[in-house]
Coordinates of C-alpha atoms in Angstrom, one line a residue:
Chain A
M1 CA 0.0 0.0 0.0
V2 CA 2.8 2.4 0.9
S3 CA 4.4 1.8 -2.4
L4 CA 1.1 2.5 -4.2
T5 CA 0.6 5.9 -2.6
R6 CA 4.3 6.8 -3.0
S7 CA 4.2 5.9 -6.7
G8 CA 1.8 8.7 -7.4
E9 CA 4.4 11.2 -6.0
R10 CA 7.3 9.9 -8.1
T11 CA 8.9 12.4 -10.4
I12 CA 9.3 11.8 -14.1
E13 CA 13.1 11.2 -13.5
E14 CA 12.3 8.5 -10.9
K15 CA 9.9 6.8 -13.2
E16 CA 12.3 6.9 -16.1
A17 CA 15.0 5.3 -13.9
L18 CA 12.7 2.6 -12.6
L19 CA 11.7 1.8 -16.2
G20 CA 15.3 1.8 -17.1
Y21 CA 16.1 -0.8 -14.5
A22 CA 13.1 -2.9 -15.4
L23 CA 14.1 -3.0 -19.1
I24 CA 17.7 -3.9 -18.5
I25 CA 17.2 -6.5 -15.8
P26 CA 16.5 -9.4 -18.1
S27 CA 19.7 -8.7 -20.1
L28 CA 21.7 -8.2 -16.9
L29 CA 20.5 -11.4 -15.3
L30 CA 21.2 -13.4 -18.5
I31 CA 24.7 -11.9 -18.9
A32 CA 25.4 -12.5 -15.2
A33 CA 24.3 -16.1 -15.5
V34 CA 25.8 -17.1 -18.9
I35 CA 28.9 -14.9 -19.1
L36 CA 30.0 -13.3 -15.8
Y37 CA 29.5 -16.4 -13.7
P38 CA 31.3 -18.7 -16.2
V39 CA 34.2 -16.2 -16.4
L40 CA 34.6 -16.1 -12.6
Y41 CA 34.2 -19.9 -12.5
N42 CA 36.9 -20.2 -15.1
V43 CA 39.3 -18.1 -13.0
Y44 CA 38.6 -20.5 -10.1
L45 CA 38.9 -23.6 -12.2
S46 CA 42.3 -22.5 -13.4
F47 CA 43.7 -22.9 -9.9
T48 CA 42.2 -26.4 -9.4
A49 CA 42.5 -29.9 -10.6
V50 CA 39.1 -30.7 -12.2
P51 CA 38.1 -34.3 -11.7
L52 CA 36.7 -36.3 -14.6
S53 CA 33.5 -37.1 -12.8
P54 CA 31.2 -34.1 -12.4
T55 CA 30.0 -35.3 -9.0
E56 CA 33.4 -34.7 -7.4
S57 CA 34.5 -31.2 -6.6
P58 CA 37.6 -29.5 -8.0
E59 CA 40.7 -29.6 -5.8
W60 CA 42.6 -26.4 -5.1
I61 CA 46.2 -26.6 -6.4
G62 CA 47.1 -22.9 -6.6
L63 CA 49.4 -21.8 -9.3
Q64 CA 50.5 -25.2 -10.5
H65 CA 48.8 -25.0 -13.9
Y66 CA 50.4 -21.7 -14.6
R67 CA 53.8 -23.0 -13.5
E68 CA 53.4 -26.0 -15.9
L69 CA 52.4 -23.7 -18.7
A70 CA 55.5 -21.5 -18.2
Q71 CA 57.7 -24.6 -18.6
S72 CA 55.7 -26.1 -21.5
G73 CA 57.3 -25.8 -24.9
E74 CA 53.9 -26.5 -26.6
F75 CA 52.4 -23.6 -24.8
W76 CA 55.0 -21.1 -25.9
S77 CA 55.0 -22.3 -29.4
A78 CA 51.2 -22.1 -29.5
L79 CA 51.4 -18.5 -28.1
W80 CA 53.9 -17.6 -30.9
T81 CA 51.7 -19.3 -33.6
T82 CA 48.7 -17.3 -32.3
V83 CA 50.6 -14.0 -32.6
V84 CA 51.8 -14.9 -36.1
F85 CA 48.4 -16.0 -37.3
T86 CA 46.6 -13.0 -35.8
F87 CA 49.1 -10.5 -37.1
F88 CA 49.2 -11.7 -40.7
S89 CA 45.5 -12.6 -41.1
T90 CA 44.4 -9.3 -39.5
T91 CA 46.8 -7.2 -41.6
L92 CA 45.9 -9.0 -44.8
A93 CA 42.2 -8.7 -44.2
T94 CA 42.5 -5.0 -43.4
L95 CA 44.6 -4.2 -46.4
G96 CA 42.4 -6.3 -48.7
G97 CA 39.3 -4.5 -47.4
L98 CA 41.0 -1.1 -47.9
A99 CA 42.0 -2.0 -51.5
A100 CA 38.4 -3.2 -52.2
A101 CA 36.9 -0.1 -50.7
L102 CA 39.1 2.2 -52.9
L103 CA 38.3 0.1 -55.9
F104 CA 34.5 0.1 -55.3
N105 CA 34.5 3.8 -54.6
R106 CA 34.5 4.4 -58.3
K107 CA 31.2 4.4 -60.0
F108 CA 30.6 1.6 -62.6
R109 CA 27.7 -0.2 -64.0
G110 CA 26.4 -2.9 -61.6
R111 CA 28.4 -1.5 -58.6
R112 CA 25.7 -2.3 -56.1
F113 CA 25.4 -5.9 -57.3
A114 CA 29.2 -6.4 -57.3
R115 CA 29.4 -4.9 -53.8
G116 CA 26.9 -7.5 -52.6
L117 CA 28.9 -10.3 -54.2
V118 CA 32.1 -9.2 -52.5
L119 CA 30.4 -9.7 -49.2
L120 CA 29.7 -13.4 -49.9
P121 CA 32.8 -14.9 -48.2
Y122 CA 31.8 -13.1 -45.0
V123 CA 28.1 -14.1 -45.2
A124 CA 28.4 -17.7 -46.4
P125 CA 28.4 -20.3 -43.6
L126 CA 31.8 -21.2 -42.2
I127 CA 31.3 -24.9 -42.7
S128 CA 30.7 -24.5 -46.4
I129 CA 33.8 -22.3 -46.7
A130 CA 36.0 -24.6 -44.8
F131 CA 35.1 -27.5 -47.0
V132 CA 35.3 -25.8 -50.3
W133 CA 38.8 -24.7 -49.5
R134 CA 39.7 -28.2 -48.2
F135 CA 38.5 -29.5 -51.6
M136 CA 40.3 -26.9 -53.6
L137 CA 43.5 -27.6 -51.7
D138 CA 43.1 -31.4 -51.7
P139 CA 46.6 -32.7 -52.6
L140 CA 45.3 -35.3 -55.1
Y141 CA 42.4 -33.7 -57.0
G142 CA 42.4 -30.1 -55.7
I143 CA 42.5 -27.3 -58.2
V144 CA 45.0 -25.2 -56.3
P145 CA 47.8 -27.8 -56.2
Y146 CA 47.0 -28.6 -59.8
V147 CA 47.4 -25.0 -61.0
G148 CA 50.1 -24.1 -58.5
A149 CA 52.3 -27.1 -58.7
D150 CA 51.5 -28.9 -62.0
V151 CA 50.7 -26.0 -64.3
L152 CA 52.8 -23.1 -62.9
G153 CA 55.4 -25.2 -61.1
L154 CA 55.4 -22.9 -58.0
Y155 CA 56.1 -25.7 -55.6
G156 CA 56.5 -29.5 -55.6
G157 CA 53.2 -31.2 -56.1
D158 CA 53.6 -33.7 -53.3
I159 CA 53.0 -31.1 -50.6
D160 CA 49.6 -31.1 -48.9
L161 CA 49.2 -27.4 -48.3
L162 CA 46.8 -27.9 -45.3
S163 CA 48.5 -30.9 -43.6
N164 CA 52.1 -29.9 -44.1
G165 CA 53.4 -28.2 -41.0
R166 CA 55.3 -25.5 -42.8
T167 CA 52.5 -24.5 -45.3
A168 CA 49.4 -25.1 -43.1
L169 CA 49.7 -21.9 -41.1
W170 CA 50.1 -19.7 -44.2
S171 CA 47.2 -21.5 -46.0
V172 CA 45.0 -20.8 -42.9
I173 CA 46.2 -17.2 -42.8
F174 CA 45.3 -16.7 -46.4
I175 CA 41.9 -18.3 -46.1
D176 CA 41.0 -16.3 -43.0
A177 CA 42.0 -13.1 -44.8
W178 CA 39.9 -14.1 -47.8
R179 CA 36.9 -14.7 -45.5
Y180 CA 37.1 -11.6 -43.5
F181 CA 38.4 -8.9 -45.9
P182 CA 34.7 -8.1 -46.7
F183 CA 34.2 -7.1 -43.1
A184 CA 37.0 -4.5 -43.4
F185 CA 35.6 -3.5 -46.8
L186 CA 32.1 -2.9 -45.3
M187 CA 33.5 -0.8 -42.4
L188 CA 35.7 1.2 -44.7
I189 CA 33.6 1.9 -47.8
A190 CA 31.2 4.4 -46.2
R191 CA 34.1 6.4 -44.8
V192 CA 36.0 6.3 -48.1
Q193 CA 32.9 7.8 -49.9
A194 CA 32.6 10.5 -47.3
I195 CA 36.1 12.0 -48.1
P196 CA 35.3 15.3 -49.8
S197 CA 36.7 15.4 -53.3
D198 CA 37.8 19.0 -53.0
M199 CA 40.6 17.8 -50.7
Y200 CA 42.1 16.1 -53.6
E201 CA 41.7 19.1 -55.8
A202 CA 43.4 21.3 -53.2
A203 CA 46.2 18.8 -52.9
K204 CA 46.6 18.8 -56.7
I205 CA 46.9 22.6 -56.7
D206 CA 49.7 22.3 -54.2
G207 CA 51.4 19.9 -56.5
A208 CA 51.0 16.8 -54.4
S209 CA 51.8 13.5 -56.1
R210 CA 49.4 10.5 -56.2
L211 CA 51.3 8.8 -53.5
A212 CA 51.3 11.9 -51.3
Q213 CA 47.6 12.4 -51.9
F214 CA 47.0 8.8 -50.9
K215 CA 49.1 9.1 -47.8
D216 CA 48.1 12.6 -46.6
I217 CA 44.4 12.5 -47.5
T218 CA 43.1 9.0 -48.0
L219 CA 45.1 7.3 -45.2
A220 CA 44.8 10.3 -42.9
E221 CA 41.0 10.5 -43.3
L222 CA 40.7 6.7 -42.8
K223 CA 43.2 6.4 -39.9
Y224 CA 40.7 6.1 -37.1
I225 CA 38.4 3.6 -38.8
L226 CA 41.4 1.6 -40.1
A227 CA 42.8 1.3 -36.6
T228 CA 39.4 0.3 -35.3
V229 CA 38.9 -2.4 -38.0
F230 CA 42.4 -3.7 -37.2
L231 CA 41.7 -3.9 -33.5
L232 CA 38.3 -5.7 -33.9
R233 CA 39.8 -8.2 -36.3
W234 CA 42.8 -8.7 -34.0
I235 CA 40.5 -9.5 -31.1
W236 CA 38.4 -12.0 -33.1
N237 CA 41.4 -13.6 -34.8
F238 CA 43.2 -14.0 -31.6
N239 CA 40.4 -16.1 -30.2
K240 CA 39.7 -17.9 -33.4
F241 CA 39.0 -21.6 -33.1
A242 CA 36.5 -23.1 -35.6
D243 CA 37.9 -21.5 -38.8
I244 CA 41.3 -23.1 -38.1
W245 CA 40.1 -26.3 -36.6
L246 CA 37.8 -27.1 -39.6
L247 CA 40.6 -26.5 -42.1
T248 CA 43.5 -28.3 -40.5
R249 CA 44.7 -30.0 -37.3
Q250 CA 48.3 -28.8 -38.0
V251 CA 48.0 -25.3 -36.8
D252 CA 48.2 -25.1 -33.0
T253 CA 47.1 -21.6 -31.8
L254 CA 46.3 -21.1 -28.1
P255 CA 42.5 -21.6 -28.5
I256 CA 43.1 -24.9 -30.3
H257 CA 45.7 -25.9 -27.7
A258 CA 43.2 -25.1 -25.0
Y259 CA 40.5 -27.2 -26.8
K260 CA 42.8 -30.2 -27.2
V261 CA 43.9 -30.0 -23.5
A262 CA 40.3 -29.8 -22.4
F263 CA 38.6 -32.3 -24.6
A264 CA 41.3 -34.6 -25.9
N265 CA 43.3 -34.8 -22.7
Y266 CA 40.5 -34.0 -20.3
Q267 CA 42.6 -31.6 -18.3
H268 CA 40.0 -29.0 -17.7
G269 CA 41.9 -27.1 -15.0
Q270 CA 44.9 -26.7 -17.3
A271 CA 42.7 -25.6 -20.2
A272 CA 41.0 -23.0 -18.0
A273 CA 44.5 -21.7 -17.2
I274 CA 45.3 -21.5 -20.9
S275 CA 42.2 -19.5 -21.7
M276 CA 43.0 -17.2 -18.8
V277 CA 46.4 -16.5 -20.3
L278 CA 44.8 -16.0 -23.7
F279 CA 42.4 -13.5 -22.2
L280 CA 45.0 -11.6 -20.3
A281 CA 47.3 -11.4 -23.3
L282 CA 44.4 -10.1 -25.4
I283 CA 43.5 -7.5 -22.7
G284 CA 47.1 -6.5 -22.5
F285 CA 47.3 -6.0 -26.3
V286 CA 44.1 -4.1 -26.4
L287 CA 45.1 -1.7 -23.6
V288 CA 48.5 -1.0 -25.2
Y289 CA 47.0 -0.6 -28.6
V290 CA 44.2 1.7 -27.4
A291 CA 46.7 3.8 -25.4
W292 CA 49.4 4.2 -28.1
I293 CA 47.8 3.8 -31.4
L294 CA 44.2 4.9 -31.1
D295 CA 45.1 7.6 -28.6
W296 CA 41.7 7.4 -26.9
Chain B
M1 CA 40.6 23.8 -74.0
S2 CA 40.9 26.4 -71.2
T3 CA 43.5 25.9 -68.4
K4 CA 40.7 25.4 -65.9
S5 CA 39.1 22.5 -67.7
T6 CA 42.6 20.9 -68.3
Y7 CA 43.2 21.2 -64.6
R8 CA 39.8 19.6 -63.8
H9 CA 40.4 16.8 -66.2
T10 CA 43.8 16.0 -64.6
V11 CA 42.3 16.0 -61.1
E12 CA 39.6 13.7 -62.1
S13 CA 42.0 11.2 -63.8
F14 CA 44.1 11.2 -60.6
K15 CA 41.1 10.5 -58.5
N16 CA 39.8 7.8 -60.7
A17 CA 43.2 6.1 -61.0
L18 CA 43.3 5.9 -57.3
G19 CA 39.7 4.8 -57.3
L20 CA 38.8 7.9 -55.2
G21 CA 36.6 9.9 -57.5
E22 CA 33.0 9.4 -58.3
Q23 CA 33.2 10.2 -62.0
T24 CA 33.7 7.6 -64.7
I25 CA 33.8 10.1 -67.6
E26 CA 36.9 11.6 -69.1
T27 CA 39.3 8.8 -68.1
S28 CA 41.9 7.4 -70.4
L29 CA 41.6 3.9 -71.9
V30 CA 44.6 2.7 -69.9
E31 CA 43.1 3.8 -66.7
R32 CA 39.8 2.2 -67.4
L33 CA 41.6 -1.0 -68.4
V34 CA 43.6 -1.1 -65.2
F35 CA 40.4 -0.5 -63.2
Y36 CA 38.5 -3.2 -64.8
V37 CA 41.3 -5.7 -64.6
A38 CA 41.6 -5.0 -60.9
L39 CA 37.9 -5.3 -60.4
G40 CA 37.8 -8.5 -62.4
L41 CA 40.6 -10.0 -60.4
S42 CA 39.1 -9.1 -57.0
L43 CA 35.7 -10.5 -58.0
F44 CA 37.4 -13.7 -59.4
V45 CA 39.3 -14.2 -56.1
T46 CA 36.2 -13.6 -54.1
L47 CA 33.8 -15.7 -56.1
F48 CA 35.8 -18.5 -57.5
P49 CA 35.4 -20.8 -54.4
F50 CA 31.6 -20.4 -54.7
Y51 CA 31.6 -21.2 -58.4
Y52 CA 33.7 -24.2 -57.8
M53 CA 31.4 -25.4 -55.0
I54 CA 28.5 -25.3 -57.5
V55 CA 30.4 -27.0 -60.2
A56 CA 31.7 -29.8 -57.9
S57 CA 28.2 -30.4 -56.5
L58 CA 26.9 -31.0 -60.0
S59 CA 29.8 -33.0 -61.5
P60 CA 29.8 -36.7 -61.8
E61 CA 32.3 -38.7 -59.7
S62 CA 34.4 -39.5 -62.7
S63 CA 35.3 -35.8 -63.3
L64 CA 35.6 -35.0 -59.5
Y65 CA 38.4 -37.5 -59.1
S66 CA 40.5 -36.9 -62.2
L67 CA 43.0 -34.3 -63.4
P68 CA 42.8 -31.7 -64.7
P69 CA 40.0 -30.5 -62.4
T70 CA 36.7 -29.7 -64.2
L71 CA 36.0 -26.0 -64.5
I72 CA 33.0 -26.2 -66.8
P73 CA 31.2 -29.6 -66.4
D74 CA 30.4 -31.3 -69.7
E75 CA 27.9 -33.4 -67.9
I76 CA 25.6 -32.3 -65.1
T77 CA 24.3 -34.7 -62.5
F78 CA 22.0 -34.3 -59.5
T79 CA 23.2 -37.6 -57.9
H80 CA 25.0 -35.8 -55.0
Y81 CA 21.8 -33.8 -54.2
R82 CA 19.7 -37.0 -54.3
T83 CA 22.2 -38.6 -51.9
V84 CA 22.1 -35.6 -49.6
F85 CA 18.3 -35.7 -49.4
G86 CA 18.1 -39.5 -49.3
P87 CA 18.2 -40.9 -45.8
E88 CA 20.8 -43.7 -46.6
T89 CA 24.1 -41.8 -46.2
F90 CA 23.4 -39.2 -43.6
P91 CA 20.3 -37.3 -42.2
F92 CA 21.0 -34.0 -43.8
L93 CA 17.4 -32.8 -43.4
T94 CA 17.5 -33.5 -39.6
Y95 CA 20.7 -31.4 -39.3
F96 CA 19.1 -28.7 -41.3
K97 CA 16.0 -28.7 -39.2
N98 CA 18.0 -28.6 -36.0
S99 CA 20.1 -25.7 -37.2
L100 CA 17.0 -23.8 -38.3
I101 CA 15.3 -24.3 -35.0
I102 CA 18.2 -23.4 -32.8
A103 CA 19.3 -20.4 -34.9
T104 CA 15.7 -19.0 -35.1
I105 CA 15.0 -19.4 -31.4
T106 CA 18.4 -18.0 -30.3
A107 CA 18.2 -15.0 -32.6
G108 CA 14.6 -14.3 -31.6
A109 CA 15.3 -14.6 -27.8
S110 CA 18.5 -12.6 -28.1
V111 CA 16.9 -9.8 -30.1
F112 CA 13.8 -9.7 -27.9
V113 CA 15.8 -9.4 -24.6
A114 CA 18.4 -7.0 -26.1
T115 CA 15.9 -4.6 -27.6
F116 CA 14.6 -3.6 -24.2
G117 CA 18.1 -3.8 -22.5
A118 CA 19.6 -1.7 -25.3
Y119 CA 16.8 0.9 -25.2
S120 CA 17.3 1.2 -21.4
F121 CA 21.0 2.0 -21.5
A122 CA 20.8 4.1 -24.7
R123 CA 17.9 6.3 -23.6
L124 CA 16.8 6.2 -20.0
D125 CA 18.8 7.9 -17.3
Y126 CA 19.7 6.1 -14.1
R127 CA 22.6 5.4 -11.8
G128 CA 24.9 2.6 -13.1
R129 CA 23.9 3.1 -16.7
G130 CA 27.4 3.9 -17.8
I131 CA 28.8 0.8 -16.1
F132 CA 26.2 -1.3 -17.9
S133 CA 26.9 0.1 -21.3
R134 CA 30.7 -0.1 -20.9
G135 CA 30.3 -3.6 -19.4
V136 CA 28.5 -4.8 -22.6
L137 CA 31.4 -3.5 -24.7
M138 CA 33.8 -5.6 -22.5
V139 CA 31.7 -8.7 -22.7
Y140 CA 31.4 -8.2 -26.4
M141 CA 35.1 -9.0 -26.7
F142 CA 34.7 -12.4 -25.0
S143 CA 34.8 -15.3 -27.3
G144 CA 33.5 -18.9 -27.0
I145 CA 36.9 -20.3 -26.4
L146 CA 37.4 -18.3 -23.2
L147 CA 34.2 -19.8 -21.7
V148 CA 34.4 -23.3 -23.0
V149 CA 35.6 -25.0 -19.8
P150 CA 33.2 -23.3 -17.4
M151 CA 30.3 -23.6 -19.8
F152 CA 31.1 -27.3 -20.2
Q153 CA 31.0 -27.8 -16.4
L154 CA 27.7 -25.7 -16.2
I155 CA 26.0 -27.7 -19.0
V156 CA 27.0 -31.0 -17.5
W157 CA 25.7 -29.9 -14.1
L158 CA 22.4 -28.8 -15.7
G159 CA 22.1 -32.1 -17.4
F160 CA 21.8 -30.5 -20.9
V161 CA 24.5 -32.5 -22.6
D162 CA 23.3 -33.9 -26.0
S163 CA 20.3 -31.6 -26.1
L164 CA 19.6 -28.5 -28.1
W165 CA 19.1 -26.6 -24.8
S166 CA 22.9 -26.7 -24.3
L167 CA 23.2 -24.8 -27.5
F168 CA 20.4 -22.3 -26.7
I169 CA 22.2 -21.3 -23.5
T170 CA 25.7 -21.1 -25.0
Y171 CA 24.5 -19.2 -28.1
L172 CA 22.9 -16.6 -25.9
V173 CA 26.4 -16.1 -24.5
Q174 CA 27.7 -15.2 -27.9
T175 CA 24.7 -13.3 -29.3
L176 CA 23.4 -11.2 -26.4
P177 CA 26.4 -8.8 -26.2
V178 CA 26.4 -8.4 -30.0
S179 CA 22.6 -7.6 -30.0
L180 CA 22.9 -5.2 -27.0
Y181 CA 25.8 -3.4 -28.5
M182 CA 24.4 -3.0 -32.0
L183 CA 20.9 -2.0 -30.9
G184 CA 22.3 0.3 -28.3
N185 CA 24.3 2.1 -31.0
Y186 CA 21.2 2.3 -33.2
F187 CA 18.8 3.6 -30.6
R188 CA 21.3 6.4 -29.8
S189 CA 21.2 7.4 -33.5
V190 CA 17.4 7.9 -33.4
P191 CA 16.8 11.6 -32.9
E192 CA 15.7 12.2 -29.3
E193 CA 13.4 15.1 -30.4
I194 CA 11.0 12.7 -32.0
E195 CA 10.5 10.8 -28.7
E196 CA 10.4 14.1 -26.7
A197 CA 7.7 15.4 -29.0
A198 CA 5.6 12.3 -28.5
I199 CA 6.0 12.6 -24.7
M200 CA 4.8 16.3 -24.9
D201 CA 1.8 14.9 -26.8
G202 CA 0.9 12.8 -23.8
Y203 CA 2.4 9.5 -24.7
S204 CA 4.0 7.5 -21.8
R205 CA 7.6 6.2 -22.2
L206 CA 6.4 2.7 -22.9
E207 CA 4.0 3.9 -25.6
V208 CA 6.9 5.9 -27.1
I209 CA 9.0 2.7 -27.2
F210 CA 6.3 0.6 -28.8
K211 CA 4.6 3.1 -31.1
I212 CA 7.6 5.2 -32.2
T213 CA 11.1 3.9 -31.5
L214 CA 10.5 0.2 -32.3
P215 CA 8.8 0.8 -35.7
L216 CA 11.5 3.3 -36.6
S217 CA 14.1 0.8 -35.6
A218 CA 12.6 -2.1 -37.5
P219 CA 15.5 -2.3 -40.1
A220 CA 18.1 -2.4 -37.4
I221 CA 16.2 -5.0 -35.4
V222 CA 15.9 -7.2 -38.6
A223 CA 19.7 -6.7 -39.3
V224 CA 20.6 -7.7 -35.7
F225 CA 18.3 -10.8 -36.0
F226 CA 20.2 -11.7 -39.2
F227 CA 23.6 -11.4 -37.5
T228 CA 22.6 -13.4 -34.5
F229 CA 21.0 -16.0 -36.7
M230 CA 24.3 -16.2 -38.7
I231 CA 26.3 -16.7 -35.5
A232 CA 24.1 -19.5 -34.4
W233 CA 24.0 -21.1 -37.9
N234 CA 27.8 -21.1 -38.0
E235 CA 28.6 -22.1 -34.4
Y236 CA 30.9 -25.2 -34.2
L237 CA 32.8 -25.1 -31.0
F238 CA 30.0 -25.7 -28.4
A239 CA 28.0 -28.0 -30.8
S240 CA 31.1 -30.2 -31.2
I241 CA 31.4 -30.5 -27.4
F242 CA 27.8 -31.0 -26.4
L243 CA 26.2 -32.9 -29.1
E244 CA 26.7 -36.7 -29.2
S245 CA 23.8 -38.3 -31.1
Q246 CA 23.1 -37.7 -34.8
G247 CA 19.4 -36.8 -34.0
V248 CA 20.5 -33.5 -32.5
F249 CA 23.4 -32.6 -34.7
T250 CA 23.5 -29.2 -36.3
L251 CA 24.8 -28.6 -39.9
P252 CA 28.4 -27.8 -39.0
I253 CA 28.8 -30.9 -36.9
G254 CA 26.8 -33.1 -39.3
I255 CA 28.8 -32.1 -42.4
E256 CA 32.1 -32.5 -40.5
A257 CA 30.9 -36.0 -39.4
L258 CA 30.1 -36.9 -43.0
A259 CA 33.6 -35.7 -44.2
S260 CA 35.5 -37.6 -41.5
G261 CA 33.3 -40.7 -41.7
F262 CA 33.5 -41.4 -45.5
H263 CA 36.2 -41.1 -48.1
Q264 CA 35.8 -39.3 -51.4
V265 CA 32.4 -37.8 -50.9
W266 CA 33.4 -34.4 -52.1
G267 CA 30.3 -34.2 -54.4
E268 CA 28.0 -34.8 -51.5
I269 CA 29.9 -32.4 -49.2
M270 CA 29.8 -29.7 -51.8
A271 CA 26.1 -30.2 -52.3
A272 CA 25.5 -30.1 -48.6
S273 CA 27.7 -27.0 -48.2
L274 CA 25.8 -25.2 -50.9
L275 CA 22.4 -26.1 -49.4
T276 CA 23.7 -24.9 -46.0
S277 CA 24.6 -21.5 -47.6
V278 CA 21.1 -21.0 -49.1
P279 CA 19.3 -19.6 -46.0
L280 CA 22.0 -17.1 -45.2
I281 CA 22.4 -16.0 -48.8
V282 CA 18.6 -15.6 -49.3
M283 CA 18.4 -13.6 -46.1
F284 CA 21.4 -11.5 -47.0
T285 CA 20.1 -10.7 -50.5
Y286 CA 16.8 -9.6 -49.0
L287 CA 18.4 -7.7 -46.2
E288 CA 21.6 -6.4 -47.8
K289 CA 20.7 -2.7 -47.3
F290 CA 19.8 -3.2 -43.7
M291 CA 22.7 -5.4 -43.1
V292 CA 25.2 -2.8 -44.4
E293 CA 23.6 -0.2 -42.2
G294 CA 23.5 -2.6 -39.3
L295 CA 27.3 -3.1 -39.6
T296 CA 28.0 0.5 -39.3
F297 CA 26.2 0.5 -36.0
G298 CA 28.4 -2.1 -34.5
A299 CA 30.6 -4.7 -36.0
V300 CA 29.6 -8.3 -35.5
E301 CA 32.0 -11.0 -34.4
G302 CA 33.4 -13.1 -37.1

């Protein structure tokens, strides 16, 4: 009853605030239940030995998993592979997107349609993309080894590009860049079109070369969005699992290492520790990047 | 020709050569040639795998497993599609149905909950709002692999292993932050004056939301639905951990099982891959404009 009489006296601001809480509570509860709780639980599990049977409770072992990781060659090599994969796939996808955005800025017949087609690699399902590339790279009947090795003679035809330890990483980097350059393209194209053309005219009057115009106008105008695209792609590629796993089992990045430790070796505590390191490394990178490059 | 028009002409050619101008007139033949070669090459690199998927799905076994690879099939066959739809080899239709159910339910639930949540922190003023909206941005960076161990423990504890419920819960993890983030950005872009004017006219805040903001935001909501649908349609990690029996497999798991269970079934795999792409490509074609707008309001994980 008290609340009823009081509600009549509420100011508009109070009502707005109450409605605000009411509308956000479902989202908050869900996020707390399915994200925050698992994250905290993951922190806890990384300090425990998790038994195989779910009825037994985890046993606290402190920093042991982290100490083992520090001494594990596999872990350090996976960390290095993750950095190499992330750096090159992110850079290639961003540059590809920039090139495509500049190309599609010019008007031509069927531009809208062509633009839609360019987005296909990003829109098509991952499973379809993984398998068409596996087929195209198939060492026996694939079209890529046929053209690359038999016709052009770029490399010996007996190498399986996706299973060979030396080539698998680069194949995966290339396919990842192919799949995600449309994302960079989409983010960049609007900004490219918004660059006023009189800036180029003014630069021309000052006698600026094409290269100088590209560097001082195009890149300068796109700097912020380019840096943002690079950061987003970095975050997602750093955590990338399925794209790599479905293509090859020969590229061990940290997410794949964690998956193997958790579900092939059943060492859940160790895997929790790996994902903690993955997360901390990512947060570290993002903070440094944001502070130094984006200058937020 | 006056100096001025010569100057203008030069500027335009520069811009066009760099792909920066909007005009196509008054460019030299060489420039146009370079442009179309570049355009053709990029379209070729982008589209060839899709073309090859179609060709392979329609080619008879004899030309799939012979060299040189077939680029233009001289014989078209629908055998692979018949196998995919026939129940003998693998239950493709069951996988398709499972994927459709889980993706639709996840996207629907995620968009529904996020619409109200996003409106709340985009428009309404209260203590803690800043923390909520920044928190969403943080959570948005989390990826499945960071949560895979605790989610596994949680799903086992709930007894949801080998049921689509496990996927519903884990897909909410991946889609809710995306939906909240994108919708939040969109609602902030709706001019506040429209809502204020409606409140002046005597509408309550809830009426404003339902009668003005939501109808205005329909394109964005549709785009976010598409993105969340896409995330659920593609999800492999959690499905590979939680699903054990064929009856509940989704498409990524089912096709992967087909590929590892049989040898030399590329024709069937390409047919299944193509059919798996159809819903996303149909939705995308229909929604392209909204989707491009949606992306500018917040990037979606990929």
